[in-house]
Amino acid sequence: PRPVPQAQQVRQLQGRVLLVEDNPINQGVAKAMLGKIGLRWELANHGAEAVDRVRETDFDLVLMDCQMPVMDGYQATAAIRALPDGRGTALPIVALTANAMQGDEQVCLQAGMNGFLAKPYTLATLHAMLARWLPAGAGWVGEIRAGTCAPGTTPTSRPAAPEDNPGPAVNPAAIAALRELDEPGSDELVSHLVGSFLRSAEASLARLSAACAEGQVKVLAQVAHSLKSSAANLGAEALAGCYRELEKCAREGRIDDARGLLEPTRREQQRALAALRELLMEPA
């Protein structure tokens, strides 16, 4: 068992943040964290929208997802830095990536970003990163625990196959961390995020299956990448691992290997969905 990190009291921060993120689950988690920290936020669903928002509005910091449709985070960062009158020159831009591969941070810095956060991140790591550029506020966040990733997750490790995984389909520590972001006595955030995932999971798996059948590796990589991040935020770690392997196969052009992973992924998804449905029936 890993030691439980010590909790610490930290001050809220001040400022306006532009959150650039296309995944609804990730959006919900990030918005809840930013609100908990005391920050005002606005949302952009892709890089091109982010460039327009920075052109029109003064922000103190940008949280920039790296992989998005329309315009990715690297292209958006370059466009922001090139805005007229030096508008985007000194604006802090923090990269968000679910890949967490060796060398990713250096790629982000070379692209003109100022910092790097691997998904899924905790409230503590987000606060520590943003505190480098944003001033402290008058209020307190409350006790938060230090850590480098969401409870129980190891984003760079390869998971065990579902049939060899005796652990829970959903890590209760991850759900507990989400509940701490909500208002006291409320379970609205968890209910919303879990409900959103349940409603979209079957259709998303169908898209994965169709992409495998048709050999569409780009679509397969995009869908698996998005699902991986959503599942990890909800503590469905083995399922996130299945999606991660599918994404890896797609990016390496190994479509036959991806097809072989579909059935184990389907079984693990059924296990995770059952656990999440049961979770919604429990009191907070």
mmCIF file of C-alpha atoms in Angstrom:
data_model
loop_
_atom_site.group_PDB
_atom_site.id
_atom_site.type_symbol
_atom_site.label_atom_id
_atom_site.label_comp_id
_atom_site.label_asym_id
_atom_site.label_seq_id
_atom_site.Cartn_x
_atom_site.Cartn_y
_atom_site.Cartn_z
ATOM 1 C CA PRO A 1 0.000 0.000 0.000
ATOM 2 C CA ARG A 2 1.182 3.480 -0.813
ATOM 3 C CA PRO A 3 1.589 5.880 2.120
ATOM 4 C CA VAL A 4 -1.231 8.416 2.413
ATOM 5 C CA PRO A 5 0.152 11.906 1.699
ATOM 6 C CA GLN A 6 -0.186 14.487 4.451
ATOM 7 C CA ALA A 7 -3.061 16.940 4.103
ATOM 8 C CA GLN A 8 -2.222 20.636 4.131
ATOM 9 C CA GLN A 9 -4.122 23.910 4.301
ATOM 10 C CA VAL A 10 -3.611 26.130 1.244
ATOM 11 C CA ARG A 11 -4.999 29.507 0.285
ATOM 12 C CA GLN A 12 -7.317 30.033 -2.631
ATOM 13 C CA LEU A 13 -5.920 31.791 -5.698
ATOM 14 C CA GLN A 14 -7.074 34.873 -7.600
ATOM 15 C CA GLY A 15 -7.486 35.286 -11.333
ATOM 16 C CA ARG A 16 -9.365 34.407 -14.498
ATOM 17 C CA VAL A 17 -8.450 31.130 -16.202
ATOM 18 C CA LEU A 18 -9.294 29.954 -19.714
ATOM 19 C CA LEU A 19 -9.889 26.200 -19.679
ATOM 20 C CA VAL A 20 -9.327 24.693 -23.141
ATOM 21 C CA GLU A 21 -10.727 21.159 -23.105
ATOM 22 C CA ASP A 22 -12.981 19.156 -25.439
ATOM 23 C CA ASN A 23 -13.853 16.210 -23.166
ATOM 24 C CA PRO A 24 -17.082 16.758 -21.122
ATOM 25 C CA ILE A 25 -15.937 14.617 -18.168
ATOM 26 C CA ASN A 26 -12.586 16.389 -18.022
ATOM 27 C CA GLN A 27 -14.352 19.731 -18.304
ATOM 28 C CA GLY A 28 -16.559 18.918 -15.330
ATOM 29 C CA VAL A 29 -13.657 17.854 -13.128
ATOM 30 C CA ALA A 30 -11.478 20.832 -14.076
ATOM 31 C CA LYS A 31 -14.275 23.374 -13.566
ATOM 32 C CA ALA A 32 -15.023 21.945 -10.120
ATOM 33 C CA MET A 33 -11.342 22.128 -9.166
ATOM 34 C CA LEU A 34 -10.929 25.685 -10.426
ATOM 35 C CA GLY A 35 -14.006 26.758 -8.495
ATOM 36 C CA LYS A 36 -12.718 25.056 -5.348
ATOM 37 C CA ILE A 37 -9.434 26.923 -5.710
ATOM 38 C CA GLY A 38 -11.379 30.189 -5.920
ATOM 39 C CA LEU A 39 -10.699 31.027 -9.556
ATOM 40 C CA ARG A 40 -13.018 32.411 -12.204
ATOM 41 C CA TRP A 41 -12.977 30.345 -15.376
ATOM 42 C CA GLU A 42 -14.239 30.381 -18.938
ATOM 43 C CA LEU A 43 -14.359 27.401 -21.298
ATOM 44 C CA ALA A 44 -13.092 26.890 -24.856
ATOM 45 C CA ASN A 45 -13.908 23.572 -26.527
ATOM 46 C CA HIS A 46 -10.934 23.522 -28.916
ATOM 47 C CA GLY A 47 -7.792 25.430 -29.814
ATOM 48 C CA ALA A 48 -9.291 27.734 -32.443
ATOM 49 C CA GLU A 49 -11.935 28.856 -29.964
ATOM 50 C CA ALA A 50 -9.186 29.447 -27.387
ATOM 51 C CA VAL A 51 -7.297 31.755 -29.749
ATOM 52 C CA ASP A 52 -10.453 33.791 -30.349
ATOM 53 C CA ARG A 53 -11.146 34.043 -26.616
ATOM 54 C CA VAL A 54 -7.617 35.230 -25.817
ATOM 55 C CA ARG A 55 -7.847 37.774 -28.642
ATOM 56 C CA GLU A 56 -11.029 39.231 -27.107
ATOM 57 C CA THR A 57 -10.603 38.760 -23.348
ATOM 58 C CA ASP A 58 -7.903 39.297 -20.739
ATOM 59 C CA PHE A 59 -6.970 36.072 -18.951
ATOM 60 C CA ASP A 60 -4.380 35.503 -16.253
ATOM 61 C CA LEU A 61 -3.600 31.926 -17.319
ATOM 62 C CA VAL A 62 -4.611 29.290 -19.895
ATOM 63 C CA LEU A 63 -5.026 25.568 -19.156
ATOM 64 C CA MET A 64 -4.457 24.020 -22.584
ATOM 65 C CA ASP A 65 -5.352 20.448 -23.508
ATOM 66 C CA CYS A 66 -2.859 19.146 -26.060
ATOM 67 C CA GLN A 67 -5.004 16.817 -28.169
ATOM 68 C CA MET A 68 -8.219 18.364 -29.497
ATOM 69 C CA PRO A 69 -10.168 18.504 -32.768
ATOM 70 C CA VAL A 70 -10.187 21.581 -35.050
ATOM 71 C CA MET A 71 -6.900 22.910 -33.608
ATOM 72 C CA ASP A 72 -4.708 21.116 -31.078
ATOM 73 C CA GLY A 73 -3.005 22.686 -28.080
ATOM 74 C CA TYR A 74 0.376 23.090 -29.745
ATOM 75 C CA GLN A 75 -1.093 24.944 -32.735
ATOM 76 C CA ALA A 76 -3.266 27.066 -30.454
ATOM 77 C CA THR A 77 -0.293 28.021 -28.300
ATOM 78 C CA ALA A 78 1.690 29.123 -31.357
ATOM 79 C CA ALA A 79 -1.281 31.177 -32.585
ATOM 80 C CA ILE A 80 -1.736 32.822 -29.168
ATOM 81 C CA ARG A 81 1.954 33.719 -28.974
ATOM 82 C CA ALA A 82 1.675 35.306 -32.441
ATOM 83 C CA LEU A 83 -1.314 37.529 -31.626
ATOM 84 C CA PRO A 84 -0.768 41.213 -32.503
ATOM 85 C CA ASP A 85 0.439 43.788 -29.974
ATOM 86 C CA GLY A 86 2.141 41.040 -27.932
ATOM 87 C CA ARG A 87 -1.203 40.123 -26.381
ATOM 88 C CA GLY A 88 -0.309 36.459 -25.943
ATOM 89 C CA THR A 89 3.424 36.773 -25.437
ATOM 90 C CA ALA A 90 3.577 36.750 -21.640
ATOM 91 C CA LEU A 91 0.338 34.852 -20.943
ATOM 92 C CA PRO A 92 1.102 31.708 -18.879
ATOM 93 C CA ILE A 93 -0.057 28.573 -20.727
ATOM 94 C CA VAL A 94 -0.079 25.237 -18.867
ATOM 95 C CA ALA A 95 -0.304 22.086 -20.977
ATOM 96 C CA LEU A 96 -2.715 19.289 -20.068
ATOM 97 C CA THR A 97 -1.982 15.877 -21.551
ATOM 98 C CA ALA A 98 -3.286 12.378 -20.896
ATOM 99 C CA ASN A 99 -0.277 10.725 -22.527
ATOM 100 C CA ALA A 100 2.273 11.363 -19.768
ATOM 101 C CA MET A 101 5.061 9.901 -21.889
ATOM 102 C CA GLN A 102 8.742 10.588 -21.291
ATOM 103 C CA GLY A 103 9.703 13.724 -23.169
ATOM 104 C CA ASP A 104 6.174 15.159 -23.307
ATOM 105 C CA GLU A 105 7.029 17.998 -20.947
ATOM 106 C CA GLN A 106 9.974 19.060 -23.095
ATOM 107 C CA VAL A 107 7.775 19.006 -26.222
ATOM 108 C CA CYS A 108 5.262 21.272 -24.489
ATOM 109 C CA LEU A 109 7.931 23.702 -23.355
ATOM 110 C CA GLN A 110 9.451 23.818 -26.843
ATOM 111 C CA ALA A 111 5.968 24.588 -28.215
ATOM 112 C CA GLY A 112 5.877 27.749 -26.096
ATOM 113 C CA MET A 113 3.977 26.498 -23.064
ATOM 114 C CA ASN A 114 5.106 27.425 -19.551
ATOM 115 C CA GLY A 115 4.193 24.313 -17.583
ATOM 116 C CA PHE A 116 2.920 20.761 -17.845
ATOM 117 C CA LEU A 117 0.285 18.725 -15.997
ATOM 118 C CA ALA A 118 -0.316 15.031 -16.686
ATOM 119 C CA LYS A 119 -3.935 13.853 -16.577
ATOM 120 C CA PRO A 120 -5.536 12.838 -14.359
ATOM 121 C CA TYR A 121 -4.251 15.487 -11.961
ATOM 122 C CA THR A 122 -5.306 16.144 -8.386
ATOM 123 C CA LEU A 123 -6.531 19.328 -6.753
ATOM 124 C CA ALA A 124 -3.147 19.559 -5.026
ATOM 125 C CA THR A 125 -1.064 19.325 -8.197
ATOM 126 C CA LEU A 126 -3.324 21.762 -10.032
ATOM 127 C CA HIS A 127 -3.125 24.268 -7.176
ATOM 128 C CA ALA A 128 0.662 23.927 -6.931
ATOM 129 C CA MET A 129 1.077 24.519 -10.664
ATOM 130 C CA LEU A 130 -1.250 27.534 -10.876
ATOM 131 C CA ALA A 131 0.257 29.119 -7.742
ATOM 132 C CA ARG A 132 3.438 29.710 -9.734
ATOM 133 C CA TRP A 133 1.685 32.465 -11.697
ATOM 134 C CA LEU A 134 -1.484 33.443 -9.818
ATOM 135 C CA PRO A 135 -1.576 35.409 -6.534
ATOM 136 C CA ALA A 136 -3.031 34.034 -3.330
ATOM 137 C CA GLY A 137 -6.539 35.043 -2.317
ATOM 138 C CA ALA A 138 -8.062 35.720 1.061
ATOM 139 C CA GLY A 139 -9.937 32.416 1.466
ATOM 140 C CA TRP A 140 -8.744 28.903 2.155
ATOM 141 C CA VAL A 141 -9.215 25.849 -0.070
ATOM 142 C CA GLY A 142 -9.328 23.539 2.932
ATOM 143 C CA GLU A 143 -7.221 20.456 3.504
ATOM 144 C CA ILE A 144 -5.912 18.874 0.306
ATOM 145 C CA ARG A 145 -3.455 16.038 -0.121
ATOM 146 C CA ALA A 146 -0.317 16.269 -2.207
ATOM 147 C CA GLY A 147 0.138 13.803 -5.060
ATOM 148 C CA THR A 148 1.110 13.487 -8.696
ATOM 149 C CA CYS A 149 -1.966 11.766 -10.125
ATOM 150 C CA ALA A 150 -5.507 10.859 -9.227
ATOM 151 C CA PRO A 151 -5.892 8.361 -6.373
ATOM 152 C CA GLY A 152 -4.753 4.900 -7.354
ATOM 153 C CA THR A 153 -3.772 5.725 -10.935
ATOM 154 C CA THR A 154 -0.424 5.240 -12.617
ATOM 155 C CA PRO A 155 -0.834 6.865 -16.044
ATOM 156 C CA THR A 156 2.417 5.557 -17.543
ATOM 157 C CA SER A 157 2.075 1.912 -16.506
ATOM 158 C CA ARG A 158 0.454 -0.820 -18.540
ATOM 159 C CA PRO A 159 -2.552 -2.307 -16.717
ATOM 160 C CA ALA A 160 -3.231 -5.957 -16.128
ATOM 161 C CA ALA A 161 -5.668 -7.646 -18.481
ATOM 162 C CA PRO A 162 -9.237 -7.361 -17.174
ATOM 163 C CA GLU A 163 -9.560 -11.088 -16.562
ATOM 164 C CA ASP A 164 -6.399 -10.996 -14.411
ATOM 165 C CA ASN A 165 -7.492 -7.953 -12.402
ATOM 166 C CA PRO A 166 -9.072 -8.931 -9.070
ATOM 167 C CA GLY A 167 -9.424 -5.349 -7.864
ATOM 168 C CA PRO A 168 -12.557 -3.201 -7.913
ATOM 169 C CA ALA A 169 -13.790 -1.968 -11.282
ATOM 170 C CA VAL A 170 -13.915 1.572 -9.866
ATOM 171 C CA ASN A 171 -11.396 2.911 -7.356
ATOM 172 C CA PRO A 172 -13.420 4.301 -4.423
ATOM 173 C CA ALA A 173 -10.605 6.746 -3.594
ATOM 174 C CA ALA A 174 -11.098 8.492 -6.937
ATOM 175 C CA ILE A 175 -14.839 8.875 -6.301
ATOM 176 C CA ALA A 176 -14.126 10.167 -2.790
ATOM 177 C CA ALA A 177 -11.763 12.777 -4.262
ATOM 178 C CA LEU A 178 -14.486 13.940 -6.646
ATOM 179 C CA ARG A 179 -17.000 14.191 -3.805
ATOM 180 C CA GLU A 180 -14.597 16.448 -1.916
ATOM 181 C CA LEU A 181 -14.893 18.933 -4.789
ATOM 182 C CA ASP A 182 -18.658 19.177 -4.347
ATOM 183 C CA GLU A 183 -20.632 21.299 -1.938
ATOM 184 C CA PRO A 184 -20.936 19.730 1.544
ATOM 185 C CA GLY A 185 -23.737 17.183 1.589
ATOM 186 C CA SER A 186 -24.148 17.260 -2.189
ATOM 187 C CA ASP A 187 -23.440 14.472 -4.669
ATOM 188 C CA GLU A 188 -24.325 16.541 -7.730
ATOM 189 C CA LEU A 189 -20.869 16.509 -9.344
ATOM 190 C CA VAL A 190 -20.381 12.731 -9.109
ATOM 191 C CA SER A 191 -23.947 12.067 -10.271
ATOM 192 C CA HIS A 192 -23.496 14.374 -13.263
ATOM 193 C CA LEU A 193 -20.109 12.966 -14.319
ATOM 194 C CA VAL A 194 -21.044 9.320 -13.826
ATOM 195 C CA GLY A 195 -24.402 9.820 -15.546
ATOM 196 C CA SER A 196 -22.708 11.458 -18.525
ATOM 197 C CA PHE A 197 -20.251 8.590 -18.851
ATOM 198 C CA LEU A 198 -22.986 5.961 -18.582
ATOM 199 C CA ARG A 199 -25.080 7.629 -21.270
ATOM 200 C CA SER A 200 -22.239 7.825 -23.773
ATOM 201 C CA ALA A 201 -20.209 4.668 -23.082
ATOM 202 C CA GLU A 202 -22.069 2.212 -25.301
ATOM 203 C CA ALA A 203 -22.106 4.567 -28.291
ATOM 204 C CA SER A 204 -18.407 5.289 -27.798
ATOM 205 C CA LEU A 205 -17.560 1.581 -27.727
ATOM 206 C CA ALA A 206 -19.557 1.157 -30.922
ATOM 207 C CA ARG A 207 -17.417 3.878 -32.511
ATOM 208 C CA LEU A 208 -14.289 2.013 -31.405
ATOM 209 C CA SER A 209 -15.597 -1.204 -32.926
ATOM 210 C CA ALA A 210 -16.490 0.504 -36.196
ATOM 211 C CA ALA A 211 -13.092 2.188 -36.419
ATOM 212 C CA CYS A 212 -11.367 -1.169 -35.880
ATOM 213 C CA ALA A 213 -13.547 -2.902 -38.461
ATOM 214 C CA GLU A 214 -12.860 -0.204 -41.052
ATOM 215 C CA GLY A 215 -9.181 0.252 -40.193
ATOM 216 C CA GLN A 216 -9.624 3.919 -39.298
ATOM 217 C CA VAL A 217 -6.643 4.289 -36.988
ATOM 218 C CA LYS A 218 -6.980 8.071 -36.597
ATOM 219 C CA VAL A 219 -10.593 7.816 -35.410
ATOM 220 C CA LEU A 220 -9.704 4.881 -33.166
ATOM 221 C CA ALA A 221 -6.871 6.841 -31.527
ATOM 222 C CA GLN A 222 -9.062 9.915 -30.972
ATOM 223 C CA VAL A 223 -11.982 8.018 -29.436
ATOM 224 C CA ALA A 224 -9.770 5.787 -27.266
ATOM 225 C CA HIS A 225 -7.809 8.826 -26.057
ATOM 226 C CA SER A 226 -10.975 10.611 -24.953
ATOM 227 C CA LEU A 227 -12.443 7.531 -23.256
ATOM 228 C CA LYS A 228 -9.162 6.806 -21.480
ATOM 229 C CA SER A 229 -9.168 10.202 -19.829
ATOM 230 C CA SER A 230 -12.858 10.042 -18.848
ATOM 231 C CA ALA A 231 -12.527 6.570 -17.312
ATOM 232 C CA ALA A 232 -9.407 7.552 -15.367
ATOM 233 C CA ASN A 233 -11.141 10.590 -13.855
ATOM 234 C CA LEU A 234 -13.951 8.335 -12.610
ATOM 235 C CA GLY A 235 -11.548 5.811 -11.096
ATOM 236 C CA ALA A 236 -12.234 3.081 -13.686
ATOM 237 C CA GLU A 237 -8.521 2.390 -13.904
ATOM 238 C CA ALA A 238 -8.516 -1.031 -15.580
ATOM 239 C CA LEU A 239 -10.936 0.274 -18.208
ATOM 240 C CA ALA A 240 -8.739 3.340 -18.758
ATOM 241 C CA GLY A 241 -5.849 0.934 -19.268
ATOM 242 C CA CYS A 242 -7.792 -0.929 -21.955
ATOM 243 C CA TYR A 243 -8.502 2.320 -23.775
ATOM 244 C CA ARG A 244 -4.843 3.319 -23.418
ATOM 245 C CA GLU A 245 -3.722 0.100 -25.100
ATOM 246 C CA LEU A 246 -6.221 0.623 -27.929
ATOM 247 C CA GLU A 247 -4.929 4.150 -28.449
ATOM 248 C CA LYS A 248 -1.333 2.899 -28.493
ATOM 249 C CA CYS A 249 -2.168 0.242 -31.089
ATOM 250 C CA ALA A 250 -3.889 2.838 -33.257
ATOM 251 C CA ARG A 251 -1.039 5.321 -33.107
ATOM 252 C CA GLU A 252 1.413 2.549 -34.021
ATOM 253 C CA GLY A 253 -0.802 1.293 -36.856
ATOM 254 C CA ARG A 254 -1.346 -2.131 -35.259
ATOM 255 C CA ILE A 255 -4.997 -2.490 -36.227
ATOM 256 C CA ASP A 256 -5.066 -6.304 -35.848
ATOM 257 C CA ASP A 257 -3.799 -6.005 -32.273
ATOM 258 C CA ALA A 258 -6.465 -3.375 -31.612
ATOM 259 C CA ARG A 259 -9.171 -5.718 -32.896
ATOM 260 C CA GLY A 260 -7.933 -8.371 -30.483
ATOM 261 C CA LEU A 261 -8.334 -5.936 -27.581
ATOM 262 C CA LEU A 262 -11.958 -5.106 -28.315
ATOM 263 C CA GLU A 263 -13.541 -8.046 -26.503
ATOM 264 C CA PRO A 264 -11.444 -7.670 -23.293
ATOM 265 C CA THR A 265 -12.268 -3.956 -23.392
ATOM 266 C CA ARG A 266 -15.964 -4.712 -23.786
ATOM 267 C CA ARG A 267 -15.900 -7.048 -20.759
ATOM 268 C CA GLU A 268 -14.050 -4.530 -18.611
ATOM 269 C CA GLN A 269 -16.411 -1.770 -19.677
ATOM 270 C CA GLN A 270 -19.420 -3.863 -18.629
ATOM 271 C CA ARG A 271 -17.777 -4.414 -15.246
ATOM 272 C CA ALA A 272 -17.049 -0.698 -14.817
ATOM 273 C CA LEU A 273 -20.506 0.418 -15.947
ATOM 274 C CA ALA A 274 -22.146 -1.970 -13.480
ATOM 275 C CA ALA A 275 -20.017 -0.549 -10.658
ATOM 276 C CA LEU A 276 -20.834 3.030 -11.665
ATOM 277 C CA ARG A 277 -24.575 2.304 -11.856
ATOM 278 C CA GLU A 278 -24.418 0.816 -8.379
ATOM 279 C CA LEU A 279 -22.544 3.908 -7.226
ATOM 280 C CA LEU A 280 -25.385 6.187 -8.330
ATOM 281 C CA MET A 281 -27.795 4.229 -6.101
ATOM 282 C CA GLU A 282 -25.652 4.803 -3.009
ATOM 283 C CA PRO A 283 -25.938 7.900 -0.801
ATOM 284 C CA ALA A 284 -23.008 10.299 -0.846
#
